[in-house]
Amino acid sequence: ERQIEVADGPYEQNFSLTEAQHDLDEVSVTGVHNRYRRPNPSSSLRLGEPLLEAPQSVQVITNQLLADQQIFTPVEGITRNVSGAVAPGHWNNVYARINIRGFNTGFGSLRNGMSTGNYFGPLAEDASFIDRVEFVKGPGGFLLSNSDAGGFYNVVLKAPTGVSRKSVGLTLGSFGQYRATADIDGKLSKDNKLQYRLNVMGQSLDSYQGYDFNRKVALAPSLRYQLDDKTTITAQYVYQYSNFSVAGNYVFSPNGYKSLSQDFSVYDPSMGSSRVNDHSSFANIEHRLNDNWKVTGQVGYLRYAMRGLSNWIAAGSFNPNATFNVSGVNGGRAIAGTNVLNRSLFLYDVDNTTLVGQAFLNGTVETGPVQHRIIVGLDASSKSYAADFSAAGFLPLD
């Protein structure tokens, strides 16, 4: 260090610098490369090519992303990861309704590439047995004989991987949320030809709305058998049970937004509760003819039963001059008044049955430097729907 005084006029000062070396502590940055990236679609999507080469907009949401974002069903925020997709939020306790590019994808989704959706069902898939969710934007004639113009989404169920591993999860959250999951993956034979996987889930969840609740259980066992190096058979079963307060619990006020307390609810425990039993089974056989061609056949069966109630705000609520002619529960009647909200209660009894079968052939053919990917398939289904909806009358709330 040297002090230099500078006066008027020219001034020259010679100096030299010596090197000083200081070592910093080592800093290591680690992470998982491409944690959520899946370059290839599932075999159930039948494209048989990397997503980057597919002439279709396909976006894959992995189970790792669902876990990191704590998304437990397709309606709990999954669409924030997908451009052009929204979940309007209707009967979220029951089924998943997702719009893609402005078009409603209908009730339910595809499971393992098969259309299992039906009226008011099936029950939205729990993330505990979801391997990935594939969003296909635009018409999907390559996959289905009948699809929506905006697109669809395909829920791929977890299947045996042949790797022995076990995991247990516990989630605690706001509004009385308790959730436990278990995922057991392994092999049943020493030669690794027979593999198994078991997913189990139990959840109890209340809500910011008074009296609202949802209790769920899911069980998803699966088996895979490797007949030889070219043929694989996979069998999967999923059972879901849900007991919840009401399918739709919508709140309205004549005094505008935020005029009611956050926990206000039009549901009352005396109304009862709703229950859903959802059974689905799938069987798949895949045989590779050679390095360029393979044939796949699969069937799916779904049986869905829903018993419960829905609650709506009746026309004429908050109107002192309104007239009502329908008797309410226990002989009560609707009441007209400026501050009276009349709840219109409906009971429902729904049974859905779906049987679907598919067979398709995938292959590649080369013409000089040009490669052709070929899909030939058959998609057939039989769906039945029986429901009884009945009005239970009015329940006034002052």
Short mmCIF file of C-alpha atoms in Angstrom, two decimals:
data_model
loop_
_atom_site.label_atom_id
_atom_site.label_comp_id
_atom_site.label_asym_id
_atom_site.label_seq_id
_atom_site.Cartn_x
_atom_site.Cartn_y
_atom_site.Cartn_z
CA GLU A 1 0.00 0.00 0.00
CA ARG A 2 1.43 3.43 -0.93
CA GLN A 3 0.14 6.98 -0.65
CA ILE A 4 0.64 9.25 -3.62
CA GLU A 5 0.35 13.04 -3.55
CA VAL A 6 -0.62 14.59 -6.85
CA ALA A 7 0.24 18.25 -7.53
CA ASP A 8 -0.29 20.54 -10.50
CA GLY A 9 1.64 19.65 -13.60
CA PRO A 10 2.93 16.39 -15.03
CA TYR A 11 3.64 13.63 -12.54
CA GLU A 12 5.01 10.13 -13.07
CA GLN A 13 5.00 7.24 -10.60
CA ASN A 14 6.28 3.75 -11.36
CA PHE A 15 4.98 0.73 -9.43
CA SER A 16 4.62 -3.03 -9.83
CA LEU A 17 1.99 -5.51 -8.60
CA THR A 18 2.68 -8.83 -6.95
CA GLU A 19 0.35 -11.78 -7.35
CA ALA A 20 -1.78 -12.83 -4.37
CA GLN A 21 -3.66 -16.14 -4.50
CA HIS A 22 -6.70 -16.98 -2.37
CA ASP A 23 -8.53 -20.31 -2.51
CA LEU A 24 -12.30 -20.39 -2.08
CA ASP A 25 -14.06 -23.27 -0.37
CA GLU A 26 -15.32 -25.85 -2.81
CA VAL A 27 -19.00 -25.52 -3.71
CA SER A 28 -20.81 -28.59 -5.09
CA VAL A 29 -24.15 -28.26 -6.89
CA THR A 30 -26.05 -31.49 -7.41
CA GLY A 31 -29.42 -32.21 -8.96
CA VAL A 32 -31.40 -34.63 -11.07
CA HIS A 33 -31.07 -33.96 -14.77
CA ASN A 34 -34.37 -33.97 -16.67
CA ARG A 35 -36.32 -34.89 -13.54
CA TYR A 36 -39.71 -34.58 -15.22
CA ARG A 37 -38.80 -35.19 -18.84
CA ARG A 38 -40.21 -38.19 -20.68
CA PRO A 39 -39.02 -38.22 -24.31
CA ASN A 40 -41.25 -41.14 -25.32
CA PRO A 41 -44.98 -41.74 -24.86
CA SER A 42 -46.38 -44.79 -23.12
CA SER A 43 -47.12 -47.85 -25.24
CA SER A 44 -50.84 -47.28 -24.59
CA LEU A 45 -50.66 -44.11 -26.69
CA ARG A 46 -49.60 -46.28 -29.64
CA LEU A 47 -47.50 -43.63 -31.37
CA GLY A 48 -44.37 -45.77 -31.33
CA GLU A 49 -42.06 -42.80 -31.79
CA PRO A 50 -40.35 -40.09 -29.70
CA LEU A 51 -42.65 -37.20 -28.79
CA LEU A 52 -40.37 -34.77 -30.58
CA GLU A 53 -41.03 -36.59 -33.86
CA ALA A 54 -44.78 -37.06 -33.39
CA PRO A 55 -47.03 -34.89 -35.61
CA GLN A 56 -49.19 -34.14 -32.58
CA SER A 57 -48.89 -31.93 -29.52
CA VAL A 58 -48.42 -34.31 -26.57
CA GLN A 59 -47.49 -33.25 -23.05
CA VAL A 60 -46.57 -35.74 -20.33
CA ILE A 61 -47.14 -35.14 -16.61
CA THR A 62 -45.11 -37.64 -14.60
CA ASN A 63 -45.95 -39.13 -11.22
CA GLN A 64 -42.84 -37.41 -9.86
CA LEU A 65 -44.27 -34.02 -10.80
CA LEU A 66 -47.60 -34.94 -9.23
CA ALA A 67 -45.80 -35.90 -6.01
CA ASP A 68 -43.64 -32.77 -5.91
CA GLN A 69 -46.67 -30.51 -6.44
CA GLN A 70 -48.80 -32.61 -4.07
CA ILE A 71 -51.51 -33.17 -6.67
CA PHE A 72 -53.72 -36.08 -5.66
CA THR A 73 -56.31 -36.19 -8.49
CA PRO A 74 -56.44 -34.81 -12.07
CA VAL A 75 -58.69 -31.94 -10.92
CA GLU A 76 -56.35 -30.68 -8.18
CA GLY A 77 -54.17 -28.36 -10.22
CA ILE A 78 -52.75 -30.68 -12.85
CA THR A 79 -53.93 -28.37 -15.64
CA ARG A 80 -51.62 -25.58 -14.48
CA ASN A 81 -48.83 -27.63 -16.06
CA VAL A 82 -50.57 -27.93 -19.43
CA SER A 83 -51.19 -25.07 -21.83
CA GLY A 84 -54.70 -24.90 -23.26
CA ALA A 85 -56.21 -27.12 -20.55
CA VAL A 86 -58.51 -26.01 -17.72
CA ALA A 87 -60.60 -27.78 -15.08
CA PRO A 88 -63.95 -25.92 -14.76
CA GLY A 89 -64.51 -27.44 -11.33
CA HIS A 90 -67.87 -29.20 -11.31
CA TRP A 91 -68.54 -32.15 -9.00
CA ASN A 92 -64.84 -32.42 -8.19
CA ASN A 93 -65.61 -34.94 -5.45
CA VAL A 94 -66.73 -37.36 -8.15
CA TYR A 95 -65.29 -37.17 -11.64
CA ALA A 96 -62.64 -35.15 -13.45
CA ARG A 97 -63.90 -32.73 -16.06
CA ILE A 98 -61.11 -31.11 -18.07
CA ASN A 99 -61.49 -28.85 -21.10
CA ILE A 100 -58.74 -28.84 -23.73
CA ARG A 101 -58.59 -26.05 -26.31
CA GLY A 102 -62.11 -25.02 -25.36
CA PHE A 103 -63.67 -28.46 -25.84
CA ASN A 104 -64.98 -30.63 -23.04
CA THR A 105 -63.17 -33.97 -22.92
CA GLY A 106 -66.32 -35.56 -21.52
CA PHE A 107 -66.83 -37.48 -18.32
CA GLY A 108 -63.69 -39.21 -17.21
CA SER A 109 -60.50 -39.84 -19.10
CA LEU A 110 -58.73 -42.62 -20.93
CA ARG A 111 -57.15 -45.28 -18.77
CA ASN A 112 -54.27 -47.13 -20.38
CA GLY A 113 -55.42 -45.81 -23.74
CA MET A 114 -58.98 -47.11 -23.39
CA SER A 115 -62.07 -44.91 -23.19
CA THR A 116 -63.68 -45.69 -19.84
CA GLY A 117 -65.62 -42.45 -19.43
CA ASN A 118 -69.37 -42.56 -18.93
CA TYR A 119 -72.06 -40.27 -17.57
CA PHE A 120 -71.15 -38.98 -14.10
CA GLY A 121 -68.16 -41.28 -13.92
CA PRO A 122 -65.81 -42.91 -13.42
CA LEU A 123 -64.39 -41.66 -10.14
CA ALA A 124 -61.38 -39.41 -10.71
CA GLU A 125 -58.14 -41.39 -10.56
CA ASP A 126 -56.06 -41.04 -7.41
CA ALA A 127 -52.42 -40.12 -7.89
CA SER A 128 -51.29 -43.09 -5.79
CA PHE A 129 -51.68 -45.44 -8.76
CA ILE A 130 -50.95 -43.01 -11.61
CA ASP A 131 -47.69 -43.52 -13.49
CA ARG A 132 -48.19 -40.58 -15.84
CA VAL A 133 -50.87 -38.44 -17.47
CA GLU A 134 -50.53 -37.77 -21.20
CA PHE A 135 -52.33 -34.76 -22.66
CA VAL A 136 -52.96 -35.00 -26.39
CA LYS A 137 -54.04 -31.74 -28.00
CA GLY A 138 -56.14 -31.85 -31.13
CA PRO A 139 -58.14 -34.72 -32.68
CA GLY A 140 -56.83 -38.15 -31.75
CA GLY A 141 -57.93 -40.37 -34.60
CA PHE A 142 -54.66 -42.27 -34.31
CA LEU A 143 -55.80 -43.58 -30.93
CA LEU A 144 -59.59 -43.74 -30.91
CA SER A 145 -62.37 -44.27 -33.39
CA ASN A 146 -64.19 -41.36 -31.73
CA SER A 147 -62.46 -38.49 -29.92
CA ASP A 148 -63.07 -34.85 -29.04
CA ALA A 149 -61.86 -32.08 -31.34
CA GLY A 150 -59.92 -30.29 -28.60
CA GLY A 151 -58.05 -33.36 -27.43
CA PHE A 152 -58.04 -35.83 -24.58
CA TYR A 153 -55.88 -37.04 -21.73
CA ASN A 154 -54.68 -40.54 -21.01
CA VAL A 155 -54.06 -41.77 -17.45
CA VAL A 156 -51.43 -44.53 -17.43
CA LEU A 157 -51.69 -46.79 -14.40
CA LYS A 158 -48.66 -47.98 -12.46
CA ALA A 159 -47.47 -51.45 -13.48
CA PRO A 160 -44.67 -53.78 -12.33
CA THR A 161 -41.19 -52.68 -13.35
CA GLY A 162 -39.18 -55.73 -12.30
CA VAL A 163 -37.18 -53.63 -9.83
CA SER A 164 -37.65 -54.43 -6.14
CA ARG A 165 -38.49 -51.25 -4.26
CA LYS A 166 -40.88 -50.06 -1.58
CA SER A 167 -42.06 -46.61 -0.56
CA VAL A 168 -44.44 -45.21 2.03
CA GLY A 169 -45.82 -41.68 2.07
CA LEU A 170 -47.62 -39.63 4.71
CA THR A 171 -49.18 -36.23 4.03
CA LEU A 172 -50.65 -33.87 6.61
CA GLY A 173 -52.37 -30.69 5.49
CA SER A 174 -54.82 -27.95 6.25
CA PHE A 175 -58.50 -28.59 6.91
CA GLY A 176 -57.94 -31.95 8.56
CA GLN A 177 -56.05 -33.63 5.73
CA TYR A 178 -54.51 -37.00 6.55
CA ARG A 179 -53.22 -39.12 3.69
CA ALA A 180 -51.14 -42.30 3.66
CA THR A 181 -49.84 -44.20 0.63
CA ALA A 182 -47.77 -47.32 -0.01
CA ASP A 183 -46.12 -48.49 -3.23
CA ILE A 184 -44.60 -51.99 -3.30
CA ASP A 185 -42.88 -53.15 -6.49
CA GLY A 186 -41.06 -56.45 -6.90
CA LYS A 187 -40.77 -59.91 -8.44
CA LEU A 188 -42.41 -63.19 -7.49
CA SER A 189 -40.04 -65.52 -9.34
CA LYS A 190 -36.28 -65.85 -9.28
CA ASP A 191 -36.03 -65.56 -13.05
CA ASN A 192 -37.89 -62.20 -12.84
CA LYS A 193 -40.55 -63.39 -15.28
CA LEU A 194 -43.41 -62.93 -12.80
CA GLN A 195 -43.58 -59.43 -11.36
CA TYR A 196 -46.04 -57.64 -9.10
CA ARG A 197 -46.93 -54.18 -7.85
CA LEU A 198 -49.30 -53.02 -5.13
CA ASN A 199 -50.48 -49.47 -4.48
CA VAL A 200 -52.62 -48.60 -1.47
CA MET A 201 -54.03 -45.22 -0.38
CA GLY A 202 -56.22 -43.89 2.42
CA GLN A 203 -57.26 -40.27 2.86
CA SER A 204 -59.41 -38.15 5.15
CA LEU A 205 -60.03 -34.55 4.14
CA ASP A 206 -62.34 -31.80 5.34
CA SER A 207 -62.80 -28.40 3.71
CA TYR A 208 -62.83 -24.67 4.32
CA GLN A 209 -66.60 -24.96 3.84
CA GLY A 210 -68.49 -26.04 6.90
CA TYR A 211 -69.44 -29.74 7.21
CA ASP A 212 -67.80 -30.62 3.87
CA PHE A 213 -65.69 -33.81 3.92
CA ASN A 214 -64.24 -36.58 1.76
CA ARG A 215 -63.00 -40.01 2.85
CA LYS A 216 -61.22 -42.10 0.21
CA VAL A 217 -59.63 -45.51 -0.14
CA ALA A 218 -57.78 -46.91 -3.18
CA LEU A 219 -56.32 -50.35 -3.88
CA ALA A 220 -54.44 -51.12 -7.10
CA PRO A 221 -52.68 -54.51 -7.48
CA SER A 222 -51.09 -55.57 -10.78
CA LEU A 223 -49.20 -58.54 -12.22
CA ARG A 224 -46.92 -58.92 -15.22
CA TYR A 225 -45.67 -62.17 -16.72
CA GLN A 226 -42.93 -62.45 -19.30
CA LEU A 227 -43.83 -65.49 -21.39
CA ASP A 228 -40.64 -65.18 -23.41
CA ASP A 229 -38.39 -62.46 -24.71
CA LYS A 230 -41.11 -61.35 -27.15
CA THR A 231 -44.41 -61.75 -25.27
CA THR A 232 -45.62 -59.98 -22.13
CA ILE A 233 -48.96 -60.26 -20.30
CA THR A 234 -50.10 -57.59 -17.81
CA ALA A 235 -53.19 -57.63 -15.57
CA GLN A 236 -54.29 -54.66 -13.47
CA TYR A 237 -57.15 -53.98 -11.06
CA VAL A 238 -58.17 -50.73 -9.38
CA TYR A 239 -60.71 -50.27 -6.61
CA GLN A 240 -61.69 -46.84 -5.35
CA TYR A 241 -64.18 -45.96 -2.63
CA SER A 242 -65.21 -42.45 -1.73
CA ASN A 243 -67.58 -41.22 0.97
CA PHE A 244 -68.18 -37.50 0.78
CA SER A 245 -70.66 -34.87 1.85
CA VAL A 246 -72.26 -33.73 -1.40
CA ALA A 247 -71.33 -33.79 -5.09
CA GLY A 248 -71.79 -30.05 -5.63
CA ASN A 249 -71.66 -27.54 -2.78
CA TYR A 250 -72.09 -24.17 -4.46
CA VAL A 251 -72.61 -20.93 -2.56
CA PHE A 252 -74.45 -17.85 -3.84
CA SER A 253 -75.33 -14.54 -2.21
CA PRO A 254 -77.53 -11.62 -3.35
CA ASN A 255 -75.08 -9.23 -1.69
CA GLY A 256 -72.15 -9.90 -4.00
CA TYR A 257 -68.69 -11.37 -3.80
CA LYS A 258 -67.15 -12.01 -0.34
CA SER A 259 -70.35 -11.04 1.46
CA LEU A 260 -70.43 -14.44 3.18
CA SER A 261 -67.89 -15.95 5.54
CA GLN A 262 -65.35 -18.37 4.10
CA ASP A 263 -66.78 -21.37 5.94
CA PHE A 264 -70.38 -20.73 4.87
CA SER A 265 -72.01 -23.84 3.43
CA VAL A 266 -75.44 -24.77 2.15
CA TYR A 267 -74.81 -28.40 3.09
CA ASP A 268 -76.05 -29.83 6.37
CA PRO A 269 -75.01 -33.20 7.87
CA SER A 270 -78.68 -34.10 8.37
CA MET A 271 -78.98 -34.40 4.58
CA GLY A 272 -76.82 -37.54 4.61
CA SER A 273 -73.75 -38.25 2.49
CA SER A 274 -72.74 -39.68 -0.89
CA ARG A 275 -70.83 -42.87 -1.71
CA VAL A 276 -69.04 -44.11 -4.81
CA ASN A 277 -67.66 -47.60 -5.51
CA ASP A 278 -65.43 -47.79 -8.57
CA HIS A 279 -64.02 -51.09 -9.92
CA SER A 280 -61.86 -51.30 -13.04
CA SER A 281 -59.89 -54.22 -14.50
CA PHE A 282 -57.47 -54.31 -17.43
CA ALA A 283 -55.61 -57.06 -19.26
CA ASN A 284 -52.95 -56.49 -21.90
CA ILE A 285 -50.87 -58.80 -24.07
CA GLU A 286 -48.01 -57.54 -26.22
CA HIS A 287 -46.11 -59.66 -28.72
CA ARG A 288 -43.14 -58.43 -30.69
CA LEU A 289 -43.06 -60.04 -34.13
CA ASN A 290 -39.58 -58.75 -34.93
CA ASP A 291 -37.50 -55.63 -34.41
CA ASN A 292 -39.89 -53.52 -36.50
CA TRP A 293 -43.36 -54.92 -35.78
CA LYS A 294 -45.43 -55.69 -32.70
CA VAL A 295 -49.07 -56.55 -32.04
CA THR A 296 -51.02 -55.58 -28.91
CA GLY A 297 -54.41 -56.64 -27.59
CA GLN A 298 -56.12 -55.34 -24.46
CA VAL A 299 -59.51 -55.33 -22.75
CA GLY A 300 -60.93 -53.24 -19.95
CA TYR A 301 -63.99 -53.53 -17.72
CA LEU A 302 -65.33 -50.85 -15.40
CA ARG A 303 -68.24 -50.96 -12.96
CA TYR A 304 -69.21 -47.79 -11.16
CA ALA A 305 -71.97 -47.17 -8.62
CA MET A 306 -72.84 -43.82 -7.04
CA ARG A 307 -75.46 -43.26 -4.35
CA GLY A 308 -75.94 -39.84 -2.85
CA LEU A 309 -77.27 -36.33 -3.18
CA SER A 310 -76.70 -32.99 -4.82
CA ASN A 311 -77.68 -29.63 -3.40
CA TRP A 312 -78.68 -26.57 -5.44
CA ILE A 313 -79.93 -23.07 -4.82
CA ALA A 314 -83.61 -23.03 -5.78
CA ALA A 315 -85.09 -20.42 -8.08
CA GLY A 316 -87.03 -17.89 -6.03
CA SER A 317 -84.50 -17.68 -3.22
CA PHE A 318 -84.23 -14.22 -1.61
CA ASN A 319 -87.54 -13.26 -3.25
CA PRO A 320 -90.31 -12.37 -0.76
CA ASN A 321 -92.95 -12.81 -3.47
CA ALA A 322 -91.83 -16.24 -4.68
CA THR A 323 -94.26 -19.16 -4.57
CA PHE A 324 -93.30 -22.82 -4.13
CA ASN A 325 -95.55 -25.82 -4.62
CA VAL A 326 -93.20 -28.72 -3.91
CA SER A 327 -93.20 -30.23 -0.45
CA GLY A 328 -89.84 -30.47 1.27
CA VAL A 329 -88.17 -33.14 3.35
CA ASN A 330 -90.17 -34.29 6.38
CA GLY A 331 -93.22 -32.42 5.17
CA GLY A 332 -91.52 -29.00 5.16
CA ARG A 333 -92.06 -26.40 2.47
CA ALA A 334 -90.00 -23.66 0.92
CA ILE A 335 -90.27 -20.27 2.59
CA ALA A 336 -90.32 -16.96 0.73
CA GLY A 337 -88.30 -14.09 2.16
CA THR A 338 -85.68 -11.48 1.39
CA ASN A 339 -83.01 -13.32 3.41
CA VAL A 340 -84.25 -16.86 2.83
CA LEU A 341 -82.15 -19.21 0.72
CA ASN A 342 -84.06 -22.29 -0.41
CA ARG A 343 -81.92 -25.36 -0.98
CA SER A 344 -83.24 -27.76 -3.58
CA LEU A 345 -82.16 -31.28 -2.65
CA PHE A 346 -81.86 -34.06 -5.24
CA LEU A 347 -81.12 -37.74 -4.62
CA TYR A 348 -79.37 -39.87 -7.23
CA ASP A 349 -78.74 -43.54 -7.86
CA VAL A 350 -76.28 -44.16 -10.70
CA ASP A 351 -74.85 -47.38 -12.19
CA ASN A 352 -72.31 -47.37 -15.00
CA THR A 353 -70.80 -50.34 -16.81
CA THR A 354 -68.14 -50.10 -19.51
CA LEU A 355 -66.55 -52.88 -21.56
CA VAL A 356 -63.84 -51.91 -24.04
CA GLY A 357 -61.50 -53.90 -26.27
CA GLN A 358 -58.63 -52.92 -28.54
CA ALA A 359 -56.22 -54.60 -30.93
CA PHE A 360 -53.55 -52.79 -32.88
CA LEU A 361 -50.45 -53.38 -34.93
CA ASN A 362 -47.42 -51.08 -34.87
CA GLY A 363 -44.60 -51.21 -37.37
CA THR A 364 -41.99 -49.32 -39.33
CA VAL A 365 -41.18 -49.55 -43.04
CA GLU A 366 -38.35 -47.81 -44.83
CA THR A 367 -38.40 -46.54 -48.39
CA GLY A 368 -34.85 -45.46 -49.09
CA PRO A 369 -34.00 -42.72 -46.59
CA VAL A 370 -37.68 -42.26 -45.62
CA GLN A 371 -39.08 -44.10 -42.61
CA HIS A 372 -42.82 -44.83 -42.36
CA ARG A 373 -44.54 -45.58 -39.05
CA ILE A 374 -47.74 -47.58 -39.42
CA ILE A 375 -50.62 -48.09 -36.97
CA VAL A 376 -53.52 -50.40 -37.75
CA GLY A 377 -56.08 -50.92 -35.02
CA LEU A 378 -59.55 -51.84 -33.84
CA ASP A 379 -61.29 -50.01 -31.00
CA ALA A 380 -64.70 -51.18 -29.75
CA SER A 381 -66.69 -50.53 -26.59
CA SER A 382 -70.06 -51.16 -24.99
CA LYS A 383 -71.29 -48.74 -22.32
CA SER A 384 -74.45 -48.80 -20.25
CA TYR A 385 -75.79 -46.11 -17.95
CA ALA A 386 -78.75 -46.31 -15.60
CA ALA A 387 -79.70 -43.52 -13.22
CA ASP A 388 -82.56 -42.40 -11.06
CA PHE A 389 -82.66 -38.75 -10.01
CA SER A 390 -85.43 -37.63 -7.69
CA ALA A 391 -86.26 -34.30 -6.08
CA ALA A 392 -86.33 -34.50 -2.30
CA GLY A 393 -87.86 -31.05 -1.89
CA PHE A 394 -86.76 -27.76 -0.36
CA LEU A 395 -84.76 -27.00 2.76
CA PRO A 396 -84.99 -23.28 3.63
CA LEU A 397 -82.03 -21.49 5.19
CA ASP A 398 -82.55 -18.06 6.78
#
